[in-house]
mmCIF file of C-alpha atoms in Angstrom:
data_model
loop_
_atom_site.group_PDB
_atom_site.id
_atom_site.type_symbol
_atom_site.label_atom_id
_atom_site.label_comp_id
_atom_site.label_asym_id
_atom_site.label_seq_id
_atom_site.Cartn_x
_atom_site.Cartn_y
_atom_site.Cartn_z
ATOM 1 C CA MET A 1 -16.808 27.895 -16.859
ATOM 2 C CA ARG A 2 -16.527 25.404 -13.997
ATOM 3 C CA ARG A 3 -13.864 26.256 -11.414
ATOM 4 C CA TYR A 4 -12.281 23.792 -8.971
ATOM 5 C CA LEU A 5 -9.694 24.151 -6.222
ATOM 6 C CA ILE A 6 -7.726 21.007 -5.354
ATOM 7 C CA LEU A 7 -5.825 20.996 -2.077
ATOM 8 C CA GLY A 8 -2.808 18.716 -1.898
ATOM 9 C CA GLY A 9 0.172 17.366 -3.788
ATOM 10 C CA THR A 10 -0.736 13.676 -3.586
ATOM 11 C CA ALA A 11 -0.764 11.353 -6.587
ATOM 12 C CA GLU A 12 -4.567 11.380 -6.409
ATOM 13 C CA ALA A 13 -4.633 15.180 -6.459
ATOM 14 C CA ARG A 14 -2.410 15.267 -9.551
ATOM 15 C CA ALA A 15 -4.495 12.632 -11.323
ATOM 16 C CA LEU A 16 -7.743 14.484 -10.601
ATOM 17 C CA ALA A 17 -6.244 17.770 -11.767
ATOM 18 C CA GLU A 18 -5.231 16.130 -15.039
ATOM 19 C CA ARG A 19 -8.711 14.665 -15.604
ATOM 20 C CA LEU A 20 -10.469 17.938 -14.818
ATOM 21 C CA HIS A 21 -7.999 19.997 -16.858
ATOM 22 C CA ALA A 22 -8.876 17.930 -19.929
ATOM 23 C CA LEU A 23 -12.556 18.905 -19.712
ATOM 24 C CA PRO A 24 -13.827 21.861 -21.765
ATOM 25 C CA ASP A 25 -14.633 25.133 -20.002
ATOM 26 C CA THR A 26 -12.950 23.995 -16.793
ATOM 27 C CA LEU A 27 -10.395 25.822 -14.660
ATOM 28 C CA VAL A 28 -8.362 23.835 -12.144
ATOM 29 C CA VAL A 29 -6.188 25.395 -9.450
ATOM 30 C CA SER A 30 -4.020 23.074 -7.353
ATOM 31 C CA SER A 31 -2.793 24.318 -3.987
ATOM 32 C CA LEU A 32 0.415 22.853 -2.533
ATOM 33 C CA ALA A 33 1.539 23.443 1.036
ATOM 34 C CA GLY A 34 5.133 24.078 -0.046
ATOM 35 C CA ARG A 35 6.699 21.734 2.515
ATOM 36 C CA VAL A 36 8.483 19.606 -0.104
ATOM 37 C CA ARG A 37 11.410 21.289 -1.837
ATOM 38 C CA ARG A 38 10.888 19.787 -5.302
ATOM 39 C CA PRO A 39 7.239 18.716 -5.505
ATOM 40 C CA ARG A 40 5.758 16.902 -8.457
ATOM 41 C CA LEU A 41 3.622 19.594 -10.064
ATOM 42 C CA PRO A 42 0.139 18.926 -11.450
ATOM 43 C CA VAL A 43 -1.215 20.285 -14.712
ATOM 44 C CA GLY A 44 -3.187 23.507 -14.663
ATOM 45 C CA GLN A 45 -2.635 26.454 -12.360
ATOM 46 C CA VAL A 46 -0.589 25.856 -9.216
ATOM 47 C CA ARG A 47 -0.582 27.836 -5.996
ATOM 48 C CA VAL A 48 2.162 27.211 -3.411
ATOM 49 C CA GLY A 49 1.901 28.158 0.253
ATOM 50 C CA GLY A 50 -0.726 28.371 2.966
ATOM 51 C CA PHE A 51 -3.805 30.596 3.030
ATOM 52 C CA GLY A 52 -3.436 32.000 6.536
ATOM 53 C CA GLY A 53 -6.250 30.070 8.182
ATOM 54 C CA PRO A 54 -9.867 29.091 7.476
ATOM 55 C CA ALA A 55 -11.164 32.656 7.183
ATOM 56 C CA MET A 56 -8.586 33.595 4.541
ATOM 57 C CA LEU A 57 -9.218 30.375 2.629
ATOM 58 C CA ALA A 58 -12.969 31.067 2.752
ATOM 59 C CA ALA A 59 -12.375 34.541 1.357
ATOM 60 C CA TYR A 60 -10.255 33.091 -1.446
ATOM 61 C CA LEU A 61 -12.931 30.517 -2.311
ATOM 62 C CA ALA A 62 -15.591 33.197 -2.467
ATOM 63 C CA ALA A 63 -13.496 35.722 -4.395
ATOM 64 C CA GLU A 64 -12.454 33.190 -7.031
ATOM 65 C CA ARG A 65 -15.996 31.742 -7.264
ATOM 66 C CA PHE A 66 -14.980 28.111 -7.102
ATOM 67 C CA ASP A 67 -17.737 25.609 -7.782
ATOM 68 C CA ALA A 68 -16.157 23.100 -5.393
ATOM 69 C CA VAL A 69 -13.039 22.489 -3.322
ATOM 70 C CA VAL A 70 -11.434 19.060 -3.141
ATOM 71 C CA ASP A 71 -9.402 18.069 -0.097
ATOM 72 C CA ALA A 72 -6.944 15.623 -1.667
ATOM 73 C CA THR A 73 -4.218 16.176 0.909
ATOM 74 C CA HIS A 74 -2.203 13.472 2.651
ATOM 75 C CA PRO A 75 -4.359 11.342 4.985
ATOM 76 C CA PHE A 76 -2.406 12.742 7.961
ATOM 77 C CA ALA A 77 -2.598 16.429 6.969
ATOM 78 C CA GLU A 78 -5.055 17.158 9.773
ATOM 79 C CA ARG A 79 -4.568 20.928 9.944
ATOM 80 C CA ILE A 80 -5.306 21.752 6.319
ATOM 81 C CA SER A 81 -8.208 19.291 6.254
ATOM 82 C CA ALA A 82 -9.795 20.979 9.245
ATOM 83 C CA SER A 83 -9.160 24.387 7.684
ATOM 84 C CA ALA A 84 -10.719 23.272 4.394
ATOM 85 C CA ALA A 85 -13.853 22.041 6.150
ATOM 86 C CA GLN A 86 -14.291 25.315 8.032
ATOM 87 C CA ALA A 87 -13.577 27.437 4.960
ATOM 88 C CA ALA A 88 -16.019 25.488 2.814
ATOM 89 C CA GLU A 89 -18.757 26.026 5.393
ATOM 90 C CA LEU A 90 -17.968 29.725 5.800
ATOM 91 C CA SER A 91 -17.966 30.366 2.058
ATOM 92 C CA GLY A 92 -20.806 28.001 1.133
ATOM 93 C CA THR A 93 -18.509 26.093 -1.236
ATOM 94 C CA PRO A 94 -19.189 22.367 -1.728
ATOM 95 C CA LEU A 95 -16.398 20.228 -0.247
ATOM 96 C CA LEU A 96 -15.337 16.784 -1.379
ATOM 97 C CA VAL A 97 -12.638 14.703 0.321
ATOM 98 C CA LEU A 98 -10.507 12.402 -1.831
ATOM 99 C CA ARG A 99 -8.576 9.834 0.231
ATOM 100 C CA ARG A 100 -6.762 6.761 -1.036
ATOM 101 C CA PRO A 101 -7.749 3.586 0.852
ATOM 102 C CA GLY A 102 -5.603 2.615 3.808
ATOM 103 C CA TRP A 103 -3.515 -0.533 3.901
ATOM 104 C CA THR A 104 -5.005 -3.883 4.902
ATOM 105 C CA GLU A 105 -3.242 -6.567 6.901
ATOM 106 C CA ARG A 106 -2.496 -9.793 5.071
ATOM 107 C CA GLU A 107 -1.634 -13.285 6.194
ATOM 108 C CA GLY A 108 1.849 -13.311 7.680
ATOM 109 C CA ASP A 109 1.771 -9.684 8.803
ATOM 110 C CA ALA A 110 2.690 -8.772 12.387
ATOM 111 C CA TRP A 111 1.151 -5.319 12.680
ATOM 112 C CA HIS A 112 0.781 -3.321 15.882
ATOM 113 C CA TRP A 113 -1.728 -0.462 15.575
ATOM 114 C CA VAL A 114 -1.259 2.763 17.568
ATOM 115 C CA ASP A 115 -3.107 6.073 17.646
ATOM 116 C CA ASP A 116 -0.131 8.406 17.240
ATOM 117 C CA LEU A 117 3.648 8.661 16.991
ATOM 118 C CA VAL A 118 4.060 8.918 20.751
ATOM 119 C CA GLY A 119 2.326 5.559 21.038
ATOM 120 C CA ALA A 120 4.608 4.148 18.353
ATOM 121 C CA ALA A 121 7.711 5.285 20.233
ATOM 122 C CA ALA A 122 6.423 3.769 23.485
ATOM 123 C CA LEU A 123 5.943 0.387 21.792
ATOM 124 C CA LEU A 124 9.470 0.076 20.409
ATOM 125 C CA PRO A 125 11.277 -1.364 23.492
ATOM 126 C CA GLU A 126 9.278 -4.574 23.241
ATOM 127 C CA LEU A 127 9.681 -4.975 19.492
ATOM 128 C CA GLY A 128 13.254 -4.261 18.468
ATOM 129 C CA GLU A 129 16.487 -2.326 18.652
ATOM 130 C CA ARG A 130 17.059 -1.344 14.999
ATOM 131 C CA VAL A 131 14.135 0.672 13.627
ATOM 132 C CA PHE A 132 13.219 1.644 10.071
ATOM 133 C CA LEU A 133 11.295 4.906 10.526
ATOM 134 C CA THR A 134 9.140 6.024 7.587
ATOM 135 C CA THR A 135 6.689 8.432 9.210
ATOM 136 C CA GLY A 136 7.936 11.649 7.593
ATOM 137 C CA ARG A 137 10.240 14.367 8.868
ATOM 138 C CA GLN A 138 7.685 16.386 10.830
ATOM 139 C CA GLY A 139 7.001 13.650 13.378
ATOM 140 C CA LEU A 140 10.602 12.824 14.245
ATOM 141 C CA PRO A 141 10.641 14.704 17.602
ATOM 142 C CA ALA A 142 8.401 11.944 18.996
ATOM 143 C CA PHE A 143 11.394 9.588 18.739
ATOM 144 C CA ALA A 144 14.114 12.004 19.876
ATOM 145 C CA GLU A 145 14.460 10.447 23.329
ATOM 146 C CA CYS A 146 14.347 6.823 22.169
ATOM 147 C CA PRO A 147 17.517 4.764 22.785
ATOM 148 C CA GLN A 148 17.039 2.574 19.702
ATOM 149 C CA TRP A 149 19.015 2.969 16.470
ATOM 150 C CA PHE A 150 16.959 4.433 13.610
ATOM 151 C CA LEU A 151 17.176 4.383 9.841
ATOM 152 C CA VAL A 152 15.191 7.527 9.055
ATOM 153 C CA ARG A 153 13.833 7.844 5.517
ATOM 154 C CA CYS A 154 12.212 11.048 4.300
ATOM 155 C CA VAL A 155 12.080 13.201 1.182
ATOM 156 C CA ASP A 156 13.717 16.374 2.519
ATOM 157 C CA PRO A 157 16.272 16.891 5.319
ATOM 158 C CA PRO A 158 14.568 17.044 8.724
ATOM 159 C CA GLU A 159 15.167 19.587 11.449
ATOM 160 C CA PRO A 160 16.140 18.627 15.011
ATOM 161 C CA PRO A 161 15.383 17.177 17.418
ATOM 162 C CA LEU A 162 16.243 13.754 15.992
ATOM 163 C CA PRO A 163 17.003 10.406 17.607
ATOM 164 C CA ALA A 164 20.530 10.379 19.009
ATOM 165 C CA ARG A 165 21.423 7.186 17.131
ATOM 166 C CA HIS A 166 20.273 7.399 13.542
ATOM 167 C CA GLU A 167 21.216 7.261 9.884
ATOM 168 C CA LEU A 168 19.389 9.587 7.486
ATOM 169 C CA LEU A 169 18.237 8.337 4.082
ATOM 170 C CA LEU A 170 16.799 10.977 1.719
ATOM 171 C CA ASP A 171 14.709 9.223 -0.885
ATOM 172 C CA ARG A 172 11.354 9.422 -2.643
ATOM 173 C CA GLY A 173 9.113 6.579 -3.820
ATOM 174 C CA PRO A 174 7.971 4.600 -5.625
ATOM 175 C CA TYR A 175 9.918 1.810 -3.957
ATOM 176 C CA THR A 176 10.365 -1.790 -5.101
ATOM 177 C CA LEU A 177 10.223 -5.039 -3.174
ATOM 178 C CA PRO A 178 13.835 -6.011 -4.047
ATOM 179 C CA GLY A 179 15.024 -2.576 -2.996
ATOM 180 C CA GLU A 180 13.158 -2.661 0.303
ATOM 181 C CA LEU A 181 14.338 -6.200 1.054
ATOM 182 C CA GLY A 182 17.925 -5.098 0.461
ATOM 183 C CA LEU A 183 17.458 -2.084 2.703
ATOM 184 C CA LEU A 184 15.992 -4.077 5.583
ATOM 185 C CA ARG A 185 18.607 -6.796 5.340
ATOM 186 C CA GLY A 186 21.535 -4.452 4.830
ATOM 187 C CA HIS A 187 20.693 -2.393 7.912
ATOM 188 C CA ARG A 188 19.632 -5.397 9.997
ATOM 189 C CA ILE A 189 16.241 -3.830 10.667
ATOM 190 C CA ASP A 190 14.070 -5.634 13.198
ATOM 191 C CA VAL A 191 11.033 -3.300 13.379
ATOM 192 C CA LEU A 192 9.326 -0.966 10.876
ATOM 193 C CA VAL A 193 7.343 2.129 11.896
ATOM 194 C CA THR A 194 4.967 3.726 9.404
ATOM 195 C CA LYS A 195 1.705 5.636 9.064
ATOM 196 C CA ASP A 196 -1.355 4.142 7.382
ATOM 197 C CA SER A 197 -0.850 6.362 4.351
ATOM 198 C CA GLY A 198 -2.116 3.784 1.872
ATOM 199 C CA GLY A 199 -1.320 3.696 -1.829
ATOM 200 C CA PRO A 200 1.076 1.620 -3.912
ATOM 201 C CA LEU A 201 4.068 3.970 -4.031
ATOM 202 C CA THR A 202 5.364 3.031 -0.585
ATOM 203 C CA ALA A 203 3.655 -0.317 0.065
ATOM 204 C CA ALA A 204 6.708 -2.404 -0.852
ATOM 205 C CA LYS A 205 8.156 -1.915 2.628
ATOM 206 C CA LEU A 206 5.172 -3.771 4.071
ATOM 207 C CA ASP A 207 5.673 -6.662 1.659
ATOM 208 C CA ALA A 208 9.349 -6.770 2.575
ATOM 209 C CA ALA A 209 8.585 -6.772 6.303
ATOM 210 C CA ARG A 210 6.104 -9.611 5.816
ATOM 211 C CA GLU A 211 8.621 -11.671 3.849
ATOM 212 C CA LEU A 212 11.308 -11.188 6.497
ATOM 213 C CA GLY A 213 9.001 -11.631 9.492
ATOM 214 C CA ILE A 214 9.619 -8.090 10.762
ATOM 215 C CA PRO A 215 6.951 -6.528 13.016
ATOM 216 C CA VAL A 216 5.348 -3.289 11.834
ATOM 217 C CA VAL A 217 4.029 -0.452 13.992
ATOM 218 C CA VAL A 218 1.228 1.300 12.083
ATOM 219 C CA VAL A 219 -0.191 4.690 13.095
ATOM 220 C CA ARG A 220 -3.936 4.898 12.522
ATOM 221 C CA ARG A 221 -5.396 7.630 10.355
ATOM 222 C CA PRO A 222 -7.082 10.581 12.022
ATOM 223 C CA ALA A 223 -10.852 10.716 11.774
ATOM 224 C CA THR A 224 -12.389 12.572 8.827
ATOM 225 C CA GLY A 225 -15.127 15.171 9.093
ATOM 226 C CA ALA A 226 -18.666 15.184 7.767
ATOM 227 C CA ALA A 227 -17.838 15.890 4.105
ATOM 228 C CA PRO A 228 -18.280 13.075 1.558
ATOM 229 C CA VAL A 229 -15.137 10.911 1.372
ATOM 230 C CA LEU A 230 -14.340 9.202 -1.928
ATOM 231 C CA SER A 231 -11.572 6.676 -2.430
ATOM 232 C CA ASP A 232 -10.563 7.049 -6.069
ATOM 233 C CA VAL A 233 -10.188 9.656 -8.769
ATOM 234 C CA ALA A 234 -12.951 8.310 -11.016
ATOM 235 C CA GLN A 235 -15.487 8.604 -8.201
ATOM 236 C CA ALA A 236 -14.369 12.156 -7.443
ATOM 237 C CA LEU A 237 -14.577 13.144 -11.105
ATOM 238 C CA ARG A 238 -18.126 11.815 -11.388
ATOM 239 C CA ALA A 239 -19.194 13.558 -8.189
ATOM 240 C CA LEU A 240 -17.801 16.897 -9.375
ATOM 241 C CA THR A 241 -19.219 16.778 -12.892
ATOM 242 C CA GLU A 242 -22.667 15.248 -12.293
ATOM 243 C CA GLY A 243 -25.258 17.367 -14.006
ATOM 244 C CA ASP A 244 -22.759 19.031 -16.368
ATOM 245 C CA ASP A 245 -23.778 19.183 -20.005
#
């Protein structure tokens, strides 16, 4: 029996779990960090919660005799990606990284690239006063001292510190262009801040910003390690099952 561990609760992770689960003599275990209160669960076995560091993850990989581990976490989940790389090396388990492609600027876009959230916050005074912030709840402290007004959208309620002037919107994609246009217009947004997460579920905000001529601050992705990086589920499936009968 082939055994695979998939790290992450992304759409790509769920799709890969479904494809692998359908194969004969294949066991799939999906590991979720547990940071989202009501995650979308993949098929197959599901494990929720951290491993306790690279050494503990390596021990788990070895004890469960996984044939490969797939890092299909969010493109900005740097800690678990680093832990997965170390654990794979310690345990001798093949590692594959599955990352959706990032977004690409199009004609009419006014994007401003920055390396991190601190850089995004520093850029705001020259771009606008009313900010649509879609960078997730964990990075909000970077904007806590900003004087601008923020519309903060995230899946689960964030913990302080938060910007002093803000409105909280709890919502989960996929989002539509009409919905995003209405949101930007209704709140008189004049700058959007986002991470280069990629994927279609949340891309409508970029289309809406382009249509309305709103500048966008985009946080670059962190660098990946030495493991092979594939951009779609079909590629990952082929890489994992090459040589199988």
